[in-house]
Amino acid sequence: MKTIRNLLVLIALGVVASAQSNSNSSAEQRYFNLEDSVQNRVDLSDAELAALANDDLMRKLRPDPSMPKLTQEGIEATVVHLCGSGERDLIAIGNGGGLEGANVGPFWIIRDLPAGPVVVFSEPSLGLTIDTKRSNKCLNVESTTATAVEITTTEFHFNGEKYVVSGQKSKKLGQ
């Protein structure tokens, strides 16, 4: 009898532990900003860094072609699943190493495709939110920018190749 009770306790603990690990893995980070570090930080591969180095926004931030090869310095990244659980997408944030500006910093989304990593979103912003709605099987995203008088939220939908602006809302501060 004691053995059966111990076995039932072990099974119950296993079920609880399994449920907790499943709930933790499905709770990916959905909001990103310049002040807080990304959760579950990952290093970018050489191919992902090369894709970032060739991005137009990165070229504006690092205009000197004689600069050394792009490194992870000043860039934080985390894995998200924007287009399916079997695909690896990355949110990368430039929040150091001269990449950030006054109240704004660069945000990128890199999709790791079979042909190699591709930057599908690059935007200077104060924050980035992953929406629950989808376009072309990928989650929509919103970026937030602010001035001294208003906050602007820009919505982006995935068009099958990259994220494009689909709408914008501005709100005066104090309203």
mmCIF file with all atom_site columns, C-alpha atoms in Angstrom:
data_model
loop_
_atom_site.group_PDB
_atom_site.id
_atom_site.type_symbol
_atom_site.label_atom_id
_atom_site.label_alt_id
_atom_site.label_comp_id
_atom_site.label_asym_id
_atom_site.label_entity_id
_atom_site.label_seq_id
_atom_site.pdbx_PDB_ins_code
_atom_site.Cartn_x
_atom_site.Cartn_y
_atom_site.Cartn_z
_atom_site.occupancy
_atom_site.B_iso_or_equiv
_atom_site.pdbx_formal_charge
_atom_site.auth_seq_id
_atom_site.auth_comp_id
_atom_site.auth_asym_id
_atom_site.auth_atom_id
_atom_site.pdbx_PDB_model_num
ATOM 1   C CA . MET A 1 1   ? 0.000  0.000  0.000   1.00 0.00 ? 1   MET A CA 1
ATOM 2   C CA . LYS A 1 2   ? 2.825  2.363  0.910   1.00 0.00 ? 2   LYS A CA 1
ATOM 3   C CA . THR A 1 3   ? 4.558  1.627  -2.415  1.00 0.00 ? 3   THR A CA 1
ATOM 4   C CA . ILE A 1 4   ? 1.407  2.428  -4.395  1.00 0.00 ? 4   ILE A CA 1
ATOM 5   C CA . ARG A 1 5   ? 0.946  5.718  -2.504  1.00 0.00 ? 5   ARG A CA 1
ATOM 6   C CA . ASN A 1 6   ? 4.584  6.702  -3.160  1.00 0.00 ? 6   ASN A CA 1
ATOM 7   C CA . LEU A 1 7   ? 4.179  5.823  -6.825  1.00 0.00 ? 7   LEU A CA 1
ATOM 8   C CA . LEU A 1 8   ? 1.024  7.963  -7.075  1.00 0.00 ? 8   LEU A CA 1
ATOM 9   C CA . VAL A 1 9   ? 2.829  10.896 -5.410  1.00 0.00 ? 9   VAL A CA 1
ATOM 10  C CA . LEU A 1 10  ? 5.722  10.587 -7.895  1.00 0.00 ? 10  LEU A CA 1
ATOM 11  C CA . ILE A 1 11  ? 3.308  10.467 -10.847 1.00 0.00 ? 11  ILE A CA 1
ATOM 12  C CA . ALA A 1 12  ? 1.427  13.526 -9.529  1.00 0.00 ? 12  ALA A CA 1
ATOM 13  C CA . LEU A 1 13  ? 4.689  15.460 -9.096  1.00 0.00 ? 13  LEU A CA 1
ATOM 14  C CA . GLY A 1 14  ? 5.713  14.502 -12.628 1.00 0.00 ? 14  GLY A CA 1
ATOM 15  C CA . VAL A 1 15  ? 2.417  15.780 -14.061 1.00 0.00 ? 15  VAL A CA 1
ATOM 16  C CA . VAL A 1 16  ? 2.724  19.094 -12.169 1.00 0.00 ? 16  VAL A CA 1
ATOM 17  C CA . ALA A 1 17  ? 6.342  19.575 -13.267 1.00 0.00 ? 17  ALA A CA 1
ATOM 18  C CA . SER A 1 18  ? 5.421  18.802 -16.876 1.00 0.00 ? 18  SER A CA 1
ATOM 19  C CA . ALA A 1 19  ? 2.535  21.297 -16.818 1.00 0.00 ? 19  ALA A CA 1
ATOM 20  C CA . GLN A 1 20  ? 4.801  23.995 -15.362 1.00 0.00 ? 20  GLN A CA 1
ATOM 21  C CA . SER A 1 21  ? 7.498  23.493 -17.984 1.00 0.00 ? 21  SER A CA 1
ATOM 22  C CA . ASN A 1 22  ? 4.897  23.560 -20.790 1.00 0.00 ? 22  ASN A CA 1
ATOM 23  C CA . SER A 1 23  ? 3.378  26.801 -19.484 1.00 0.00 ? 23  SER A CA 1
ATOM 24  C CA . ASN A 1 24  ? 6.814  28.416 -19.149 1.00 0.00 ? 24  ASN A CA 1
ATOM 25  C CA . SER A 1 25  ? 7.874  27.518 -22.689 1.00 0.00 ? 25  SER A CA 1
ATOM 26  C CA . SER A 1 26  ? 4.660  28.872 -24.181 1.00 0.00 ? 26  SER A CA 1
ATOM 27  C CA . ALA A 1 27  ? 5.049  32.188 -22.364 1.00 0.00 ? 27  ALA A CA 1
ATOM 28  C CA . GLU A 1 28  ? 7.472  33.891 -24.740 1.00 0.00 ? 28  GLU A CA 1
ATOM 29  C CA . GLN A 1 29  ? 8.363  37.520 -24.230 1.00 0.00 ? 29  GLN A CA 1
ATOM 30  C CA . ARG A 1 30  ? 5.879  39.737 -26.101 1.00 0.00 ? 30  ARG A CA 1
ATOM 31  C CA . TYR A 1 31  ? 6.991  43.248 -25.137 1.00 0.00 ? 31  TYR A CA 1
ATOM 32  C CA . PHE A 1 32  ? 10.457 44.687 -25.666 1.00 0.00 ? 32  PHE A CA 1
ATOM 33  C CA . ASN A 1 33  ? 11.904 48.076 -24.754 1.00 0.00 ? 33  ASN A CA 1
ATOM 34  C CA . LEU A 1 34  ? 15.259 49.763 -24.448 1.00 0.00 ? 34  LEU A CA 1
ATOM 35  C CA . GLU A 1 35  ? 15.367 49.813 -20.653 1.00 0.00 ? 35  GLU A CA 1
ATOM 36  C CA . ASP A 1 36  ? 14.780 46.140 -19.831 1.00 0.00 ? 36  ASP A CA 1
ATOM 37  C CA . SER A 1 37  ? 16.980 43.300 -20.958 1.00 0.00 ? 37  SER A CA 1
ATOM 38  C CA . VAL A 1 38  ? 15.488 40.622 -23.148 1.00 0.00 ? 38  VAL A CA 1
ATOM 39  C CA . GLN A 1 39  ? 14.442 37.410 -21.442 1.00 0.00 ? 39  GLN A CA 1
ATOM 40  C CA . ASN A 1 40  ? 16.252 34.223 -22.428 1.00 0.00 ? 40  ASN A CA 1
ATOM 41  C CA . ARG A 1 41  ? 19.050 36.060 -24.228 1.00 0.00 ? 41  ARG A CA 1
ATOM 42  C CA . VAL A 1 42  ? 20.782 34.231 -27.077 1.00 0.00 ? 42  VAL A CA 1
ATOM 43  C CA . ASP A 1 43  ? 23.941 34.973 -29.037 1.00 0.00 ? 43  ASP A CA 1
ATOM 44  C CA . LEU A 1 44  ? 23.594 35.776 -32.719 1.00 0.00 ? 44  LEU A CA 1
ATOM 45  C CA . SER A 1 45  ? 25.364 33.492 -35.166 1.00 0.00 ? 45  SER A CA 1
ATOM 46  C CA . ASP A 1 46  ? 27.904 34.852 -37.657 1.00 0.00 ? 46  ASP A CA 1
ATOM 47  C CA . ALA A 1 47  ? 25.262 34.543 -40.415 1.00 0.00 ? 47  ALA A CA 1
ATOM 48  C CA . GLU A 1 48  ? 22.710 36.478 -38.334 1.00 0.00 ? 48  GLU A CA 1
ATOM 49  C CA . LEU A 1 49  ? 25.276 39.202 -37.586 1.00 0.00 ? 49  LEU A CA 1
ATOM 50  C CA . ALA A 1 50  ? 26.096 39.387 -41.313 1.00 0.00 ? 50  ALA A CA 1
ATOM 51  C CA . ALA A 1 51  ? 22.380 39.797 -42.129 1.00 0.00 ? 51  ALA A CA 1
ATOM 52  C CA . LEU A 1 52  ? 22.175 42.628 -39.575 1.00 0.00 ? 52  LEU A CA 1
ATOM 53  C CA . ALA A 1 53  ? 25.340 44.276 -40.929 1.00 0.00 ? 53  ALA A CA 1
ATOM 54  C CA . ASN A 1 54  ? 23.709 44.418 -44.388 1.00 0.00 ? 54  ASN A CA 1
ATOM 55  C CA . ASP A 1 55  ? 20.469 45.968 -43.094 1.00 0.00 ? 55  ASP A CA 1
ATOM 56  C CA . ASP A 1 56  ? 19.780 49.582 -44.148 1.00 0.00 ? 56  ASP A CA 1
ATOM 57  C CA . LEU A 1 57  ? 19.108 50.754 -40.580 1.00 0.00 ? 57  LEU A CA 1
ATOM 58  C CA . MET A 1 58  ? 22.366 49.234 -39.348 1.00 0.00 ? 58  MET A CA 1
ATOM 59  C CA . ARG A 1 59  ? 24.231 50.904 -42.218 1.00 0.00 ? 59  ARG A CA 1
ATOM 60  C CA . LYS A 1 60  ? 22.831 54.273 -41.089 1.00 0.00 ? 60  LYS A CA 1
ATOM 61  C CA . LEU A 1 61  ? 23.955 53.571 -37.526 1.00 0.00 ? 61  LEU A CA 1
ATOM 62  C CA . ARG A 1 62  ? 27.401 52.362 -38.646 1.00 0.00 ? 62  ARG A CA 1
ATOM 63  C CA . PRO A 1 63  ? 28.099 54.431 -41.786 1.00 0.00 ? 63  PRO A CA 1
ATOM 64  C CA . ASP A 1 64  ? 31.881 53.940 -41.808 1.00 0.00 ? 64  ASP A CA 1
ATOM 65  C CA . PRO A 1 65  ? 32.644 50.955 -44.089 1.00 0.00 ? 65  PRO A CA 1
ATOM 66  C CA . SER A 1 66  ? 36.103 50.624 -42.528 1.00 0.00 ? 66  SER A CA 1
ATOM 67  C CA . MET A 1 67  ? 34.562 49.761 -39.150 1.00 0.00 ? 67  MET A CA 1
ATOM 68  C CA . PRO A 1 68  ? 35.399 46.275 -37.931 1.00 0.00 ? 68  PRO A CA 1
ATOM 69  C CA . LYS A 1 69  ? 33.038 43.372 -38.487 1.00 0.00 ? 69  LYS A CA 1
ATOM 70  C CA . LEU A 1 70  ? 29.745 43.663 -36.593 1.00 0.00 ? 70  LEU A CA 1
ATOM 71  C CA . THR A 1 71  ? 29.802 41.856 -33.255 1.00 0.00 ? 71  THR A CA 1
ATOM 72  C CA . GLN A 1 72  ? 27.221 41.083 -30.584 1.00 0.00 ? 72  GLN A CA 1
ATOM 73  C CA . GLU A 1 73  ? 28.395 44.114 -28.552 1.00 0.00 ? 73  GLU A CA 1
ATOM 74  C CA . GLY A 1 74  ? 25.472 46.446 -27.870 1.00 0.00 ? 74  GLY A CA 1
ATOM 75  C CA . ILE A 1 75  ? 22.920 43.997 -29.300 1.00 0.00 ? 75  ILE A CA 1
ATOM 76  C CA . GLU A 1 76  ? 20.600 41.795 -27.270 1.00 0.00 ? 76  GLU A CA 1
ATOM 77  C CA . ALA A 1 77  ? 18.563 39.051 -28.921 1.00 0.00 ? 77  ALA A CA 1
ATOM 78  C CA . THR A 1 78  ? 15.998 36.445 -27.972 1.00 0.00 ? 78  THR A CA 1
ATOM 79  C CA . VAL A 1 79  ? 14.186 33.700 -29.835 1.00 0.00 ? 79  VAL A CA 1
ATOM 80  C CA . VAL A 1 80  ? 10.480 34.161 -30.574 1.00 0.00 ? 80  VAL A CA 1
ATOM 81  C CA . HIS A 1 81  ? 8.129  32.131 -32.724 1.00 0.00 ? 81  HIS A CA 1
ATOM 82  C CA . LEU A 1 82  ? 6.287  34.605 -34.941 1.00 0.00 ? 82  LEU A CA 1
ATOM 83  C CA . CYS A 1 83  ? 5.352  32.325 -37.822 1.00 0.00 ? 83  CYS A CA 1
ATOM 84  C CA . GLY A 1 84  ? 5.129  28.901 -36.221 1.00 0.00 ? 84  GLY A CA 1
ATOM 85  C CA . SER A 1 85  ? 6.480  26.859 -33.353 1.00 0.00 ? 85  SER A CA 1
ATOM 86  C CA . GLY A 1 86  ? 8.867  25.012 -35.658 1.00 0.00 ? 86  GLY A CA 1
ATOM 87  C CA . GLU A 1 87  ? 10.518 28.174 -36.956 1.00 0.00 ? 87  GLU A CA 1
ATOM 88  C CA . ARG A 1 88  ? 13.174 30.250 -35.206 1.00 0.00 ? 88  ARG A CA 1
ATOM 89  C CA . ASP A 1 89  ? 12.725 33.999 -35.318 1.00 0.00 ? 89  ASP A CA 1
ATOM 90  C CA . LEU A 1 90  ? 14.785 36.521 -33.381 1.00 0.00 ? 90  LEU A CA 1
ATOM 91  C CA . ILE A 1 91  ? 14.060 39.903 -31.883 1.00 0.00 ? 91  ILE A CA 1
ATOM 92  C CA . ALA A 1 92  ? 17.297 41.909 -31.735 1.00 0.00 ? 92  ALA A CA 1
ATOM 93  C CA . ILE A 1 93  ? 17.626 45.240 -29.945 1.00 0.00 ? 93  ILE A CA 1
ATOM 94  C CA . GLY A 1 94  ? 20.501 47.686 -30.284 1.00 0.00 ? 94  GLY A CA 1
ATOM 95  C CA . ASN A 1 95  ? 20.740 49.125 -26.801 1.00 0.00 ? 95  ASN A CA 1
ATOM 96  C CA . GLY A 1 96  ? 24.421 49.832 -26.396 1.00 0.00 ? 96  GLY A CA 1
ATOM 97  C CA . GLY A 1 97  ? 27.684 50.340 -28.216 1.00 0.00 ? 97  GLY A CA 1
ATOM 98  C CA . GLY A 1 98  ? 26.497 53.599 -29.802 1.00 0.00 ? 98  GLY A CA 1
ATOM 99  C CA . LEU A 1 99  ? 23.473 51.978 -31.468 1.00 0.00 ? 99  LEU A CA 1
ATOM 100 C CA . GLU A 1 100 ? 20.854 53.671 -29.311 1.00 0.00 ? 100 GLU A CA 1
ATOM 101 C CA . GLY A 1 101 ? 19.795 57.301 -29.539 1.00 0.00 ? 101 GLY A CA 1
ATOM 102 C CA . ALA A 1 102 ? 17.938 59.698 -27.290 1.00 0.00 ? 102 ALA A CA 1
ATOM 103 C CA . ASN A 1 103 ? 14.755 57.846 -26.281 1.00 0.00 ? 103 ASN A CA 1
ATOM 104 C CA . VAL A 1 104 ? 14.939 55.541 -29.303 1.00 0.00 ? 104 VAL A CA 1
ATOM 105 C CA . GLY A 1 105 ? 16.863 52.484 -30.416 1.00 0.00 ? 105 GLY A CA 1
ATOM 106 C CA . PRO A 1 106 ? 16.907 50.023 -33.292 1.00 0.00 ? 106 PRO A CA 1
ATOM 107 C CA . PHE A 1 107 ? 14.733 46.910 -33.245 1.00 0.00 ? 107 PHE A CA 1
ATOM 108 C CA . TRP A 1 108 ? 15.109 44.079 -35.724 1.00 0.00 ? 108 TRP A CA 1
ATOM 109 C CA . ILE A 1 109 ? 13.317 40.848 -36.487 1.00 0.00 ? 109 ILE A CA 1
ATOM 110 C CA . ILE A 1 110 ? 15.475 38.177 -38.071 1.00 0.00 ? 110 ILE A CA 1
ATOM 111 C CA . ARG A 1 111 ? 13.888 35.070 -39.574 1.00 0.00 ? 111 ARG A CA 1
ATOM 112 C CA . ASP A 1 112 ? 16.128 32.031 -39.830 1.00 0.00 ? 112 ASP A CA 1
ATOM 113 C CA . LEU A 1 113 ? 15.074 30.578 -43.169 1.00 0.00 ? 113 LEU A CA 1
ATOM 114 C CA . PRO A 1 114 ? 16.508 27.492 -44.910 1.00 0.00 ? 114 PRO A CA 1
ATOM 115 C CA . ALA A 1 115 ? 18.448 29.792 -47.275 1.00 0.00 ? 115 ALA A CA 1
ATOM 116 C CA . GLY A 1 116 ? 19.883 31.699 -44.299 1.00 0.00 ? 116 GLY A CA 1
ATOM 117 C CA . PRO A 1 117 ? 18.865 34.471 -41.914 1.00 0.00 ? 117 PRO A CA 1
ATOM 118 C CA . VAL A 1 118 ? 16.903 37.424 -43.293 1.00 0.00 ? 118 VAL A CA 1
ATOM 119 C CA . VAL A 1 119 ? 16.103 40.742 -41.607 1.00 0.00 ? 119 VAL A CA 1
ATOM 120 C CA . VAL A 1 120 ? 12.333 41.177 -42.096 1.00 0.00 ? 120 VAL A CA 1
ATOM 121 C CA . PHE A 1 121 ? 11.848 44.173 -39.793 1.00 0.00 ? 121 PHE A CA 1
ATOM 122 C CA . SER A 1 122 ? 14.107 47.059 -38.828 1.00 0.00 ? 122 SER A CA 1
ATOM 123 C CA . GLU A 1 123 ? 12.772 50.133 -37.140 1.00 0.00 ? 123 GLU A CA 1
ATOM 124 C CA . PRO A 1 124 ? 13.989 52.706 -34.617 1.00 0.00 ? 124 PRO A CA 1
ATOM 125 C CA . SER A 1 125 ? 11.580 52.654 -31.718 1.00 0.00 ? 125 SER A CA 1
ATOM 126 C CA . LEU A 1 126 ? 11.009 53.068 -28.010 1.00 0.00 ? 126 LEU A CA 1
ATOM 127 C CA . GLY A 1 127 ? 9.392  49.644 -27.739 1.00 0.00 ? 127 GLY A CA 1
ATOM 128 C CA . LEU A 1 128 ? 8.127  46.696 -29.729 1.00 0.00 ? 128 LEU A CA 1
ATOM 129 C CA . THR A 1 129 ? 5.057  44.568 -28.974 1.00 0.00 ? 129 THR A CA 1
ATOM 130 C CA . ILE A 1 130 ? 4.171  41.222 -30.520 1.00 0.00 ? 130 ILE A CA 1
ATOM 131 C CA . ASP A 1 131 ? 0.433  41.154 -31.202 1.00 0.00 ? 131 ASP A CA 1
ATOM 132 C CA . THR A 1 132 ? -1.857 38.133 -31.045 1.00 0.00 ? 132 THR A CA 1
ATOM 133 C CA . LYS A 1 133 ? -3.294 38.747 -34.534 1.00 0.00 ? 133 LYS A CA 1
ATOM 134 C CA . ARG A 1 134 ? -1.656 37.297 -37.650 1.00 0.00 ? 134 ARG A CA 1
ATOM 135 C CA . SER A 1 135 ? -1.015 38.262 -41.261 1.00 0.00 ? 135 SER A CA 1
ATOM 136 C CA . ASN A 1 136 ? 0.266  35.645 -43.723 1.00 0.00 ? 136 ASN A CA 1
ATOM 137 C CA . LYS A 1 137 ? 0.602  33.157 -40.836 1.00 0.00 ? 137 LYS A CA 1
ATOM 138 C CA . CYS A 1 138 ? 2.943  35.446 -38.836 1.00 0.00 ? 138 CYS A CA 1
ATOM 139 C CA . LEU A 1 139 ? 2.123  37.462 -35.736 1.00 0.00 ? 139 LEU A CA 1
ATOM 140 C CA . ASN A 1 140 ? 1.712  41.199 -36.257 1.00 0.00 ? 140 ASN A CA 1
ATOM 141 C CA . VAL A 1 141 ? 3.961  43.634 -34.385 1.00 0.00 ? 141 VAL A CA 1
ATOM 142 C CA . GLU A 1 142 ? 3.585  47.205 -33.129 1.00 0.00 ? 142 GLU A CA 1
ATOM 143 C CA . SER A 1 143 ? 6.310  49.762 -32.518 1.00 0.00 ? 143 SER A CA 1
ATOM 144 C CA . THR A 1 144 ? 5.977  52.747 -30.226 1.00 0.00 ? 144 THR A CA 1
ATOM 145 C CA . THR A 1 145 ? 7.694  56.101 -30.580 1.00 0.00 ? 145 THR A CA 1
ATOM 146 C CA . ALA A 1 146 ? 7.278  59.270 -28.546 1.00 0.00 ? 146 ALA A CA 1
ATOM 147 C CA . THR A 1 147 ? 7.966  62.970 -28.817 1.00 0.00 ? 147 THR A CA 1
ATOM 148 C CA . ALA A 1 148 ? 7.526  65.674 -26.210 1.00 0.00 ? 148 ALA A CA 1
ATOM 149 C CA . VAL A 1 149 ? 3.852  66.037 -27.188 1.00 0.00 ? 149 VAL A CA 1
ATOM 150 C CA . GLU A 1 150 ? 2.596  62.664 -28.495 1.00 0.00 ? 150 GLU A CA 1
ATOM 151 C CA . ILE A 1 151 ? 2.953  58.893 -28.534 1.00 0.00 ? 151 ILE A CA 1
ATOM 152 C CA . THR A 1 152 ? 2.667  57.067 -31.851 1.00 0.00 ? 152 THR A CA 1
ATOM 153 C CA . THR A 1 153 ? 1.929  53.377 -32.299 1.00 0.00 ? 153 THR A CA 1
ATOM 154 C CA . THR A 1 154 ? 2.668  51.901 -35.713 1.00 0.00 ? 154 THR A CA 1
ATOM 155 C CA . GLU A 1 155 ? 1.188  48.535 -36.675 1.00 0.00 ? 155 GLU A CA 1
ATOM 156 C CA . PHE A 1 156 ? 3.103  46.167 -38.954 1.00 0.00 ? 156 PHE A CA 1
ATOM 157 C CA . HIS A 1 157 ? 1.749  43.141 -40.820 1.00 0.00 ? 157 HIS A CA 1
ATOM 158 C CA . PHE A 1 158 ? 3.842  40.423 -42.432 1.00 0.00 ? 158 PHE A CA 1
ATOM 159 C CA . ASN A 1 159 ? 3.346  40.490 -46.223 1.00 0.00 ? 159 ASN A CA 1
ATOM 160 C CA . GLY A 1 160 ? 4.977  37.109 -46.852 1.00 0.00 ? 160 GLY A CA 1
ATOM 161 C CA . GLU A 1 161 ? 8.492  38.540 -47.147 1.00 0.00 ? 161 GLU A CA 1
ATOM 162 C CA . LYS A 1 162 ? 8.827  41.306 -44.560 1.00 0.00 ? 162 LYS A CA 1
ATOM 163 C CA . TYR A 1 163 ? 6.882  43.419 -42.089 1.00 0.00 ? 163 TYR A CA 1
ATOM 164 C CA . VAL A 1 164 ? 5.200  46.496 -43.621 1.00 0.00 ? 164 VAL A CA 1
ATOM 165 C CA . VAL A 1 165 ? 3.257  49.375 -42.080 1.00 0.00 ? 165 VAL A CA 1
ATOM 166 C CA . SER A 1 166 ? -0.462 48.646 -41.921 1.00 0.00 ? 166 SER A CA 1
ATOM 167 C CA . GLY A 1 167 ? -1.657 51.470 -39.679 1.00 0.00 ? 167 GLY A CA 1
ATOM 168 C CA . GLN A 1 168 ? -0.655 54.203 -37.302 1.00 0.00 ? 168 GLN A CA 1
ATOM 169 C CA . LYS A 1 169 ? -2.269 55.906 -34.310 1.00 0.00 ? 169 LYS A CA 1
ATOM 170 C CA . SER A 1 170 ? -1.058 58.949 -32.443 1.00 0.00 ? 170 SER A CA 1
ATOM 171 C CA . LYS A 1 171 ? -2.219 60.226 -29.094 1.00 0.00 ? 171 LYS A CA 1
ATOM 172 C CA . LYS A 1 172 ? -1.362 63.582 -27.527 1.00 0.00 ? 172 LYS A CA 1
ATOM 173 C CA . LEU A 1 173 ? 0.298  63.266 -24.144 1.00 0.00 ? 173 LEU A CA 1
ATOM 174 C CA . GLY A 1 174 ? -2.024 64.160 -21.303 1.00 0.00 ? 174 GLY A CA 1
ATOM 175 C CA . GLN A 1 175 ? -5.196 63.068 -23.107 1.00 0.00 ? 175 GLN A CA 1
#
